[in-house]
Short mmCIF file of C-alpha atoms and ligand atoms in Angstrom, two decimals:
data_model
loop_
_atom_site.label_atom_id
_atom_site.label_comp_id
_atom_site.label_asym_id
_atom_site.label_seq_id
_atom_site.Cartn_x
_atom_site.Cartn_y
_atom_site.Cartn_z
CA UNK A 1 -5.16 3.37 6.33
CA UNK A 2 -3.71 0.28 7.85
CA UNK A 3 -3.26 -2.26 5.09
CA UNK A 4 -2.17 -0.21 2.18
CA UNK A 5 1.50 -0.85 2.69
CA UNK A 6 1.77 -4.46 1.96
CA UNK A 7 -0.21 -4.73 -1.24
CA UNK A 8 -1.60 -7.98 0.14
CA UNK A 9 -4.15 -9.62 -2.09
CA UNK A 10 -7.39 -10.91 -0.77
CA UNK A 11 -9.53 -13.15 -2.88
CA UNK A 12 -13.16 -13.84 -2.80
CA UNK A 13 -14.54 -16.78 -0.84
CA UNK A 14 -15.00 -19.91 -2.86
CA UNK A 15 -18.33 -20.33 -4.52
CA UNK A 16 -19.47 -23.70 -5.83
CA UNK A 17 -19.09 -23.94 -9.62
CA UNK A 18 -22.53 -24.86 -11.01
CA UNK A 19 -21.27 -25.55 -14.55
CA UNK A 20 -18.15 -26.89 -16.11
CA UNK A 21 -15.84 -24.36 -17.67
CA UNK A 22 -15.14 -24.32 -21.36
CA UNK A 23 -13.39 -21.26 -22.70
CA UNK A 24 -14.69 -21.67 -26.26
CA UNK A 25 -18.31 -21.95 -25.22
CA UNK A 26 -18.17 -18.96 -22.91
CA UNK A 27 -16.39 -16.89 -25.52
CA UNK A 28 -19.21 -17.35 -27.98
CA UNK A 29 -22.26 -17.89 -25.81
CA UNK A 30 -21.75 -15.77 -22.73
CA UNK A 31 -25.15 -14.46 -21.68
CA UNK A 32 -25.67 -10.73 -21.39
CA UNK A 33 -25.93 -9.06 -17.98
CA UNK A 34 -29.43 -9.42 -16.68
CA UNK A 35 -29.98 -12.70 -18.50
CA UNK A 36 -30.83 -14.98 -15.60
CA UNK A 37 -30.51 -18.23 -17.64
CA UNK A 38 -26.91 -18.91 -16.68
CA UNK A 39 -24.93 -17.67 -13.78
CA UNK A 40 -21.60 -16.18 -14.65
CA UNK A 41 -18.65 -15.95 -12.38
CA UNK A 42 -16.42 -13.08 -11.32
CA UNK A 43 -13.13 -13.15 -9.59
CA UNK A 44 -11.89 -10.07 -7.71
CA UNK A 45 -8.49 -9.33 -6.30
CA UNK A 46 -7.85 -6.21 -4.19
CA UNK A 47 -4.77 -4.14 -3.42
CA UNK A 48 -4.17 -1.08 -1.32
CA UNK A 49 -5.98 0.28 1.69
CA UNK A 50 -8.95 -1.02 3.60
CA UNK A 51 -11.20 1.32 1.61
CA UNK A 52 -10.30 -0.57 -1.50
CA UNK A 53 -11.13 -3.90 0.11
CA UNK A 54 -14.38 -2.38 1.28
CA UNK A 55 -15.12 -1.10 -2.26
CA UNK A 56 -14.60 -4.63 -3.61
CA UNK A 57 -17.48 -5.74 -1.37
CA UNK A 58 -19.67 -3.05 -2.91
CA UNK A 59 -18.60 -4.22 -6.38
CA UNK A 60 -19.48 -7.80 -5.37
CA UNK A 61 -22.95 -6.63 -4.37
CA UNK A 62 -23.50 -4.83 -7.67
CA UNK A 63 -22.38 -7.91 -9.57
CA UNK A 64 -24.55 -10.25 -7.51
CA UNK A 65 -27.50 -8.07 -8.42
CA UNK A 66 -26.44 -8.53 -12.06
CA UNK A 67 -26.60 -12.30 -11.42
CA UNK A 68 -22.95 -13.00 -11.18
CA UNK A 69 -21.53 -15.30 -8.47
CA UNK A 70 -18.03 -15.07 -7.09
CA UNK A 71 -15.24 -17.55 -7.57
CA UNK A 72 -11.88 -17.74 -5.82
CA UNK A 73 -10.38 -19.38 -8.92
CA UNK A 74 -9.63 -16.86 -11.68
CA UNK A 75 -9.29 -19.75 -14.14
CA UNK A 76 -12.98 -20.35 -13.77
CA UNK A 77 -13.99 -16.71 -14.05
CA UNK A 78 -15.88 -15.03 -16.89
CA UNK A 79 -14.91 -11.67 -15.43
CA UNK A 80 -11.53 -11.02 -13.72
CA UNK A 81 -11.39 -7.79 -11.73
CA UNK A 82 -8.37 -6.20 -10.09
CA UNK A 83 -9.04 -3.38 -7.66
CA UNK A 84 -5.87 -1.31 -7.75
CA UNK A 85 -3.80 1.13 -5.66
CA UNK A 86 -1.61 4.00 -6.82
CA UNK A 87 -0.18 5.19 -3.53
CA UNK A 88 3.39 4.22 -4.37
CA UNK A 89 5.03 3.15 -7.62
CA UNK A 90 5.60 -0.32 -6.22
CA UNK A 91 1.85 -0.80 -5.73
CA UNK A 92 1.34 -0.05 -9.42
CA UNK A 93 4.14 -2.36 -10.47
CA UNK A 94 2.53 -5.23 -8.54
CA UNK A 95 -0.68 -4.69 -10.43
CA UNK A 96 1.07 -4.70 -13.82
CA UNK A 97 2.79 -7.95 -12.94
CA UNK A 98 -0.53 -9.45 -12.00
CA UNK A 99 -2.03 -8.36 -15.27
CA UNK A 100 0.64 -10.41 -17.07
CA UNK A 101 -0.66 -13.49 -15.28
CA UNK A 102 -4.18 -12.72 -16.40
CA UNK A 103 -2.86 -12.47 -20.00
CA UNK A 104 -2.15 -16.19 -19.83
CA UNK A 105 -5.74 -16.81 -18.70
CA UNK A 106 -7.11 -14.87 -21.62
CA UNK A 107 -5.03 -16.93 -24.02
CA UNK A 108 -6.74 -20.05 -22.65
CA UNK A 109 -10.16 -18.37 -22.48
CA UNK A 110 -10.49 -15.50 -24.93
CA UNK A 111 -14.08 -14.87 -23.79
CA UNK A 112 -13.07 -13.85 -20.29
CA UNK A 113 -13.09 -10.13 -19.60
CA UNK A 114 -10.45 -8.31 -17.57
CA UNK A 115 -11.44 -5.19 -15.68
CA UNK A 116 -9.21 -2.71 -13.76
CA UNK A 117 -10.92 -0.89 -10.86
CA UNK A 118 -9.86 1.60 -8.27
CA UNK A 119 -7.15 4.24 -7.96
CA UNK A 120 -4.86 3.13 -10.77
CA UNK A 121 -7.82 3.04 -13.12
CA UNK A 122 -8.70 6.57 -12.06
CA UNK A 123 -5.12 7.80 -12.40
CA UNK A 124 -4.36 6.33 -15.79
CA UNK A 125 -7.85 6.45 -17.32
CA UNK A 126 -7.92 5.57 -21.08
CA UNK A 127 -4.11 5.41 -21.08
CA UNK A 128 -4.57 2.08 -19.29
CA UNK A 129 -6.40 0.66 -22.28
CA UNK A 130 -3.56 1.67 -24.56
CA UNK A 131 -0.82 0.39 -22.28
CA UNK A 132 -2.43 -2.85 -21.30
CA UNK A 133 -4.11 -4.36 -24.33
CA UNK A 134 -5.71 -7.21 -22.48
CA UNK A 135 -7.76 -4.88 -20.29
CA UNK A 136 -11.43 -4.61 -21.43
CA UNK A 137 -12.85 -2.44 -18.67
CA UNK A 138 -11.50 0.52 -16.69
CA UNK A 139 -13.64 1.76 -13.82
CA UNK A 140 -12.83 4.54 -11.32
CA UNK A 141 -13.87 4.31 -7.61
CA UNK A 142 -17.05 6.36 -8.06
CA UNK A 143 -18.41 4.52 -11.10
CA UNK A 144 -18.99 1.02 -9.85
CA UNK A 145 -22.75 1.26 -10.35
CA UNK A 146 -22.01 1.46 -14.04
CA UNK A 147 -20.21 -1.89 -14.11
CA UNK A 148 -23.09 -3.94 -15.63
CA UNK A 149 -23.29 -1.49 -18.56
CA UNK A 150 -19.53 -1.46 -19.02
CA UNK A 151 -19.45 -5.26 -19.00
CA UNK A 152 -22.15 -5.36 -21.65
CA UNK A 153 -20.13 -2.88 -23.73
CA UNK A 154 -17.08 -5.06 -23.44
CA UNK A 155 -19.04 -8.15 -24.44
CA UNK A 156 -20.04 -6.32 -27.57
CA UNK A 157 -16.36 -6.02 -28.38
CA UNK A 158 -15.81 -2.41 -27.32
CA UNK A 159 -13.77 -1.17 -24.40
CA UNK A 160 -15.78 -0.11 -21.30
CA UNK A 161 -14.50 2.92 -19.45
CA UNK A 162 -15.97 5.14 -16.74
CA UNK A 163 -13.64 7.22 -14.56
CA UNK A 164 -16.13 9.94 -13.60
CA UNK A 165 -15.48 11.22 -10.08
CA UNK A 166 -18.61 12.16 -8.24
CA UNK A 167 -19.23 14.74 -5.56
CA UNK A 168 -22.14 12.72 -4.10
CA UNK A 169 -21.57 9.01 -4.54
CA UNK A 170 -21.25 7.16 -1.23
CA UNK A 171 -22.86 3.82 -2.23
CA UNK A 172 -24.99 4.35 0.96
CA UNK A 173 -27.82 2.16 -0.29
CA UNK A 174 -25.71 -0.78 -1.30
CA UNK A 175 -25.35 -3.71 1.10
CA UNK A 176 -21.81 -4.95 0.71
CA UNK A 177 -21.33 -8.63 0.05
CA UNK A 178 -18.77 -9.57 2.68
CA UNK A 179 -15.86 -11.16 0.87
CA UNK A 180 -13.41 -13.49 2.56
CA UNK A 181 -15.19 -12.70 5.80
CA UNK A 182 -14.34 -14.39 9.10
CA UNK A 183 -17.81 -13.43 10.36
CA UNK A 184 -16.24 -11.48 13.24
CA UNK A 185 -14.91 -8.25 11.93
CA UNK A 186 -16.12 -6.00 9.09
CA UNK A 187 -15.35 -2.64 7.49
CA UNK A 188 -17.90 0.06 7.01
CA UNK A 189 -17.09 2.98 4.68
CA UNK A 190 -18.35 6.22 6.20
CA UNK A 191 -16.94 8.70 3.74
CA UNK A 192 -15.09 8.86 0.42
CA UNK A 193 -12.45 11.09 -1.14
CA UNK A 194 -10.08 13.52 0.50
CA UNK A 195 -9.96 17.35 0.47
CA UNK A 196 -6.48 17.57 2.01
CA UNK A 197 -3.63 18.21 -0.30
CA UNK A 198 -0.66 16.54 1.26
CA UNK A 199 1.99 17.30 -1.33
CA UNK A 200 3.18 13.70 -1.68
CA UNK A 201 -0.19 12.07 -1.99
CA UNK A 202 -2.11 10.83 -5.03
CA UNK A 203 -5.33 10.04 -3.22
CA UNK A 204 -7.13 13.38 -3.78
CA UNK A 205 -6.62 12.81 -7.53
CA UNK A 206 -7.77 9.18 -7.52
CA UNK A 207 -10.65 9.40 -5.05
CA UNK A 208 -11.93 12.92 -5.63
CA UNK A 209 -13.61 15.29 -3.25
CA UNK A 210 -14.49 14.39 0.26
CA UNK A 211 -18.10 13.42 0.97
CA UNK A 212 -19.76 11.84 3.98
CA UNK A 213 -22.29 9.06 3.95
CA UNK A 214 -25.74 9.30 5.51
CA UNK A 215 -25.24 8.28 9.21
CA UNK A 216 -28.50 6.37 9.33
CA UNK A 217 -27.35 4.03 6.57
CA UNK A 218 -24.08 3.54 8.51
CA UNK A 219 -25.96 2.66 11.71
CA UNK A 220 -28.27 0.36 9.78
CA UNK A 221 -25.24 -1.48 8.34
CA UNK A 222 -23.53 -1.76 11.75
CA UNK A 223 -26.82 -2.94 13.27
CA UNK A 224 -27.21 -5.62 10.68
CA UNK A 225 -23.64 -6.81 11.15
CA UNK A 226 -24.16 -6.91 14.87
CA UNK A 227 -27.39 -8.83 14.48
CA UNK A 228 -25.71 -11.41 12.30
CA UNK A 229 -22.99 -12.11 14.84
CA UNK A 230 -20.17 -9.73 13.93
CA UNK A 231 -18.19 -8.55 16.95
CA UNK A 232 -16.19 -5.68 15.51
CA UNK A 233 -16.70 -2.97 12.94
CA UNK A 234 -14.08 -0.57 11.59
CA UNK A 235 -15.39 2.79 10.33
CA UNK A 236 -13.33 3.77 7.28
CA UNK A 237 -12.39 7.00 5.57
CA UNK A 238 -9.15 8.73 4.51
CA UNK A 239 -9.78 11.34 7.17
CA UNK A 240 -12.61 10.15 9.43
CA UNK A 241 -12.41 13.14 11.78
CA UNK A 242 -13.71 15.45 9.08
CA UNK A 243 -16.85 13.32 8.75
CA UNK A 244 -19.80 15.75 8.56
CA UNK A 245 -23.37 15.13 7.59
CA UNK A 246 -26.40 17.38 7.69
CA UNK A 247 -29.94 16.24 7.01
CA UNK A 248 -31.33 18.41 4.18
CA UNK A 249 -34.31 19.44 6.30
CA UNK A 250 -32.76 19.57 9.78
CA UNK A 251 -30.26 21.88 11.42
CA UNK A 252 -28.33 19.26 13.36
CA UNK A 253 -24.96 18.29 12.06
CA UNK A 254 -23.66 14.80 12.69
CA UNK A 255 -19.88 15.03 13.18
CA UNK A 256 -17.49 12.11 13.68
CA UNK A 257 -17.86 12.13 17.49
CA UNK A 258 -21.63 11.89 17.19
CA UNK A 259 -21.40 9.12 14.58
CA UNK A 260 -19.06 7.15 16.78
CA UNK A 261 -21.46 7.36 19.71
CA UNK A 262 -24.35 6.38 17.47
CA UNK A 263 -22.51 3.23 16.36
CA UNK A 264 -21.22 2.44 19.89
CA UNK A 265 -24.76 2.55 21.28
CA UNK A 266 -25.98 -0.16 18.87
CA UNK A 267 -24.65 -2.96 21.06
CA UNK A 268 -22.16 -2.65 23.94
CA UNK A 269 -20.69 -6.02 22.85
CA UNK A 270 -19.84 -4.69 19.43
CA UNK A 271 -16.27 -3.30 19.28
CA UNK A 272 -15.89 -0.14 17.27
CA UNK A 273 -12.70 0.91 15.53
CA UNK A 274 -11.94 3.61 12.96
CA UNK A 275 -9.23 4.64 10.56
CA UNK A 276 -7.63 7.00 9.55
CA UNK A 277 -7.35 10.14 11.70
CA UNK A 278 -5.63 13.25 10.42
CA UNK A 279 -3.89 14.91 13.43
CA UNK A 280 -5.29 18.31 12.51
CA UNK A 281 -8.92 17.17 12.63
CA UNK A 282 -9.18 14.88 15.64
CA UNK A 283 -11.06 16.81 18.31
CA UNK A 284 -11.43 16.58 22.08
CA UNK A 285 -15.03 15.62 21.50
CA UNK A 286 -13.85 12.53 19.56
CA UNK A 287 -11.34 11.72 22.36
CA UNK A 288 -13.99 12.07 25.07
CA UNK A 289 -16.37 9.89 23.08
CA UNK A 290 -13.72 7.18 22.84
CA UNK A 291 -13.11 7.47 26.61
CA UNK A 292 -16.86 7.33 27.37
CA UNK A 293 -17.79 4.16 25.51
CA UNK A 294 -15.94 1.03 26.61
CA UNK A 295 -16.69 -0.68 23.30
CA UNK A 296 -14.83 1.97 21.27
CA UNK A 297 -11.28 0.64 21.12
CA UNK A 298 -8.65 2.78 22.74
CA UNK A 299 -6.61 2.95 19.61
CA UNK A 300 -5.88 5.77 17.21
CA UNK A 301 -3.97 5.59 13.93
CA UNK A 302 -2.51 9.12 13.82
CA UNK A 303 0.00 9.34 10.93
CA UNK A 304 2.77 11.89 11.61
CA UNK A 305 4.65 11.44 8.31
CA UNK A 306 7.73 13.27 9.63
CA UNK A 307 9.12 14.66 12.92
CA UNK A 308 10.66 17.62 11.22
CA UNK A 309 8.61 20.88 11.10
CA UNK A 310 10.32 21.97 7.89
CA UNK A 311 9.52 18.70 6.14
CA UNK A 312 5.93 18.73 7.48
CA UNK A 313 5.54 22.18 6.04
CA UNK A 314 6.60 21.16 2.49
CA UNK A 315 4.45 18.00 2.86
CA UNK A 316 1.56 20.44 3.44
CA UNK A 317 0.44 18.51 6.54
CA UNK A 318 -0.73 21.81 8.20
CA UNK A 319 0.80 21.01 11.63
CA UNK A 320 4.34 21.16 12.95
CA UNK A 321 6.25 18.85 15.20
CA UNK A 322 5.32 20.72 18.44
CA UNK A 323 1.66 20.76 17.52
CA UNK A 324 1.65 17.03 16.82
CA UNK A 325 3.36 16.36 20.17
CA UNK A 326 0.68 18.37 22.00
CA UNK A 327 -2.01 16.30 20.25
CA UNK A 328 -0.32 13.09 21.44
CA UNK A 329 -0.23 14.53 24.98
CA UNK A 330 -3.95 15.38 24.77
CA UNK A 331 -4.76 11.87 23.69
CA UNK A 332 -2.85 10.37 26.63
CA UNK A 333 -4.53 12.84 29.01
CA UNK A 334 -8.08 11.99 27.95
CA UNK A 335 -7.48 8.26 27.14
CA UNK A 336 -4.48 7.27 29.34
CA UNK A 337 -4.16 3.73 28.02
CA UNK A 338 -4.66 4.67 24.39
CA UNK A 339 -2.54 2.91 21.78
CA UNK A 340 -1.34 5.21 19.02
CA UNK A 341 0.12 4.11 15.69
CA UNK A 342 1.58 6.05 12.83
CA UNK A 343 2.71 6.24 9.19
CA UNK A 344 6.07 7.70 8.35
CA UNK A 345 7.67 8.66 5.03
CA UNK A 346 11.44 8.36 4.82
CA UNK A 347 13.44 10.33 2.32
CA UNK A 348 10.87 12.96 1.29
CA UNK A 349 12.27 15.59 -1.10
CA UNK A 350 15.17 17.56 0.38
CA UNK A 351 15.02 15.71 3.74
CA UNK A 352 18.38 15.73 5.53
CA UNK A 353 19.82 13.11 7.91
CA UNK A 354 19.16 15.43 10.85
CA UNK A 355 15.54 15.81 9.84
CA UNK A 356 15.19 12.04 9.59
CA UNK A 357 16.69 11.80 13.11
CA UNK A 358 13.89 14.15 14.26
CA UNK A 359 11.40 11.62 12.91
CA UNK A 360 13.08 8.88 14.94
CA UNK A 361 12.88 11.10 17.99
CA UNK A 362 9.19 11.53 17.37
CA UNK A 363 8.77 7.72 17.33
CA UNK A 364 10.22 7.54 20.83
CA UNK A 365 8.28 10.60 22.05
CA UNK A 366 4.88 9.36 20.88
CA UNK A 367 5.57 5.85 22.16
CA UNK A 368 3.75 4.36 19.20
CA UNK A 369 2.51 0.84 19.58
CA UNK A 370 3.24 0.34 15.90
CA UNK A 371 4.13 2.33 12.81
CA UNK A 372 4.43 1.85 9.06
CA UNK A 373 7.48 3.35 7.35
CA UNK A 374 7.55 4.05 3.66
CA UNK A 375 10.22 5.20 1.30
CA UNK A 376 9.03 8.30 -0.42
CA UNK A 377 7.78 7.45 -3.91
CA UNK A 378 7.15 10.32 -6.30
CA UNK A 379 3.65 10.29 -7.74
CA UNK A 380 2.98 11.99 -11.05
CA UNK A 381 0.78 15.10 -10.83
CA UNK A 382 1.21 15.69 -7.11
CA UNK A 383 2.40 19.03 -5.76
CA UNK A 384 5.69 17.48 -4.55
CA UNK A 385 6.33 16.03 -8.03
CA UNK A 386 5.80 19.44 -9.58
CA UNK A 387 7.66 21.46 -6.99
CA UNK A 388 10.45 19.51 -5.35
CA UNK A 389 13.29 17.21 -6.45
CA UNK A 390 13.07 13.60 -5.40
CA UNK A 391 16.70 13.99 -4.37
CA UNK A 392 17.24 11.48 -1.56
CA UNK A 393 18.98 8.41 -3.01
CA UNK A 394 17.09 5.12 -2.73
CA UNK A 395 19.92 3.56 -0.69
CA UNK A 396 19.52 6.38 1.89
CA UNK A 397 15.70 6.09 1.92
CA UNK A 398 15.79 2.39 2.66
CA UNK A 399 18.73 2.65 5.10
CA UNK A 400 21.10 0.47 3.09
N1 SAH B 1 -5.39 9.42 4.70
C1 SAH B 1 -4.39 8.85 5.41
C2 SAH B 1 -3.31 8.15 4.64
C3 SAH B 1 -3.61 7.48 3.39
S1 SAH B 1 -2.27 6.91 2.47
C4 SAH B 1 -3.71 9.90 6.21
O1 SAH B 1 -3.69 11.07 5.85
O2 SAH B 1 -3.18 9.57 7.22
C5 SAH B 1 -1.41 5.90 3.64
C6 SAH B 1 -0.01 6.28 3.87
O3 SAH B 1 0.78 6.13 2.71
C7 SAH B 1 0.22 7.74 4.24
O4 SAH B 1 -0.06 7.99 5.58
C8 SAH B 1 1.69 7.94 3.88
O5 SAH B 1 2.51 7.65 4.97
C9 SAH B 1 1.91 6.91 2.80
N2 SAH B 1 2.11 7.59 1.48
C10 SAH B 1 1.19 8.35 0.82
N3 SAH B 1 1.76 8.81 -0.32
C11 SAH B 1 3.05 8.34 -0.34
C12 SAH B 1 4.09 8.47 -1.27
N4 SAH B 1 4.02 9.24 -2.34
N5 SAH B 1 5.27 7.87 -0.98
C13 SAH B 1 5.42 7.11 0.15
N6 SAH B 1 4.40 6.92 1.03
C14 SAH B 1 3.25 7.57 0.80
FE1 SF4 B 2 -3.43 11.63 1.22
FE2 SF4 B 2 -3.15 13.56 3.02
FE3 SF4 B 2 -5.60 12.90 2.12
FE4 SF4 B 2 -4.23 11.25 3.70
S1 SF4 B 2 -5.01 13.25 4.27
S2 SF4 B 2 -5.32 10.69 1.83
S3 SF4 B 2 -2.15 11.55 3.08
S4 SF4 B 2 -3.95 13.84 0.93
FE1 F3S B 3 -6.23 3.46 -0.99
FE2 F3S B 3 -4.16 3.15 -2.56
FE3 F3S B 3 -6.29 4.37 -3.48
S1 F3S B 3 -4.10 3.62 -0.47
S2 F3S B 3 -7.25 5.29 -1.68
S3 F3S B 3 -6.15 2.21 -2.80
S4 F3S B 3 -4.17 4.96 -3.86
#
């Protein structure tokens, strides 16, 4: 995913504050969820990949239905939410630092609730409540519909936690509330979870099993965005090329190529992007579909992770260096002016200098228009953490 490296924060758009804020009053007289008498305010801050930002828009929709309005000022919020990322240790450290700031807010307004959402909530579960005393609510990525109940629980003085991972939840019926939108470009989640088991990656543990969203709800969402003036949509998933949906009563299977075409046909003026593609799953059919529709952008994010076949093998990426190169060639054959970008991990367990040099060669070979490079960060519970030593010194990983 494109944005997960920077841990940038994005805050909600400013909403007008209909009532003046008084910590004491809110602490004692905060209305229960569903009580329409007074509108309460939530503040949400998101970290990690685009899917997390997209999820925050689903959360905003659920909270709006529970008569909350958004605020961009956490000092004015009755509910402070932080949608977290676990991909690297640094991402988790950033969240912990941020929680320290929210501690100050709670001192001033003890009635405010603090909720942790997303991948870190899923990874740490109840442990989070022990480690971070100020946190009232912990919600995993598949449990956002339960937020109103969890908030009510926290208001009653208990801790609210739901980290259940679903095999079905896609939030297909929820219309996201576009946060911080420029009115031009929007994300649409088309699937959730990941069934790959790259040995370095925490995502399968935090996001659960892969499942695809009903294509008709995706087309309806894109159609609505197009109708309200948006010019670009990005279809999101950890591995969009394995998108697969079958109507319970029909034989036809909608794969990613078909879904792309369905979205592209909505409006030739609507630009269509997608992220992320796993090299093993991107098919010729997808490439031909991109070539066929001028409004599908000629751009593929195709993370290689390493240029060394030995390292790719222990990363469990299921392709080797030669196979990846042939995929790149295929892309340039079918879409000659295609831009390709990549993700790279430096200093994976046991990686040698020569193997790192092979990665640099791959950068030149693929002629990437851009790539993100990360220092390997060991994640608890992953195959790599169990099996291999994180033995490349930090100074080597970061090129010092
Ligand atoms: N599903 C996407 C990637 C999601 S995570 C895919 O397979 O391409 C985004 C990127 O974070 C990955 O491509 C990888 O380069 C990086 N990443 C994941 N786990 C990491 C770890 N433990 N240490 C460093 N970088 C990691
Ligand atoms: Fe992680 Fe691999 Fe799944 Fe991407 S495909 S989310 S790197 S396990
Ligand atoms: Fe995304 Fe970070 Fe979770 S990259 S899926 S928010 S671990």
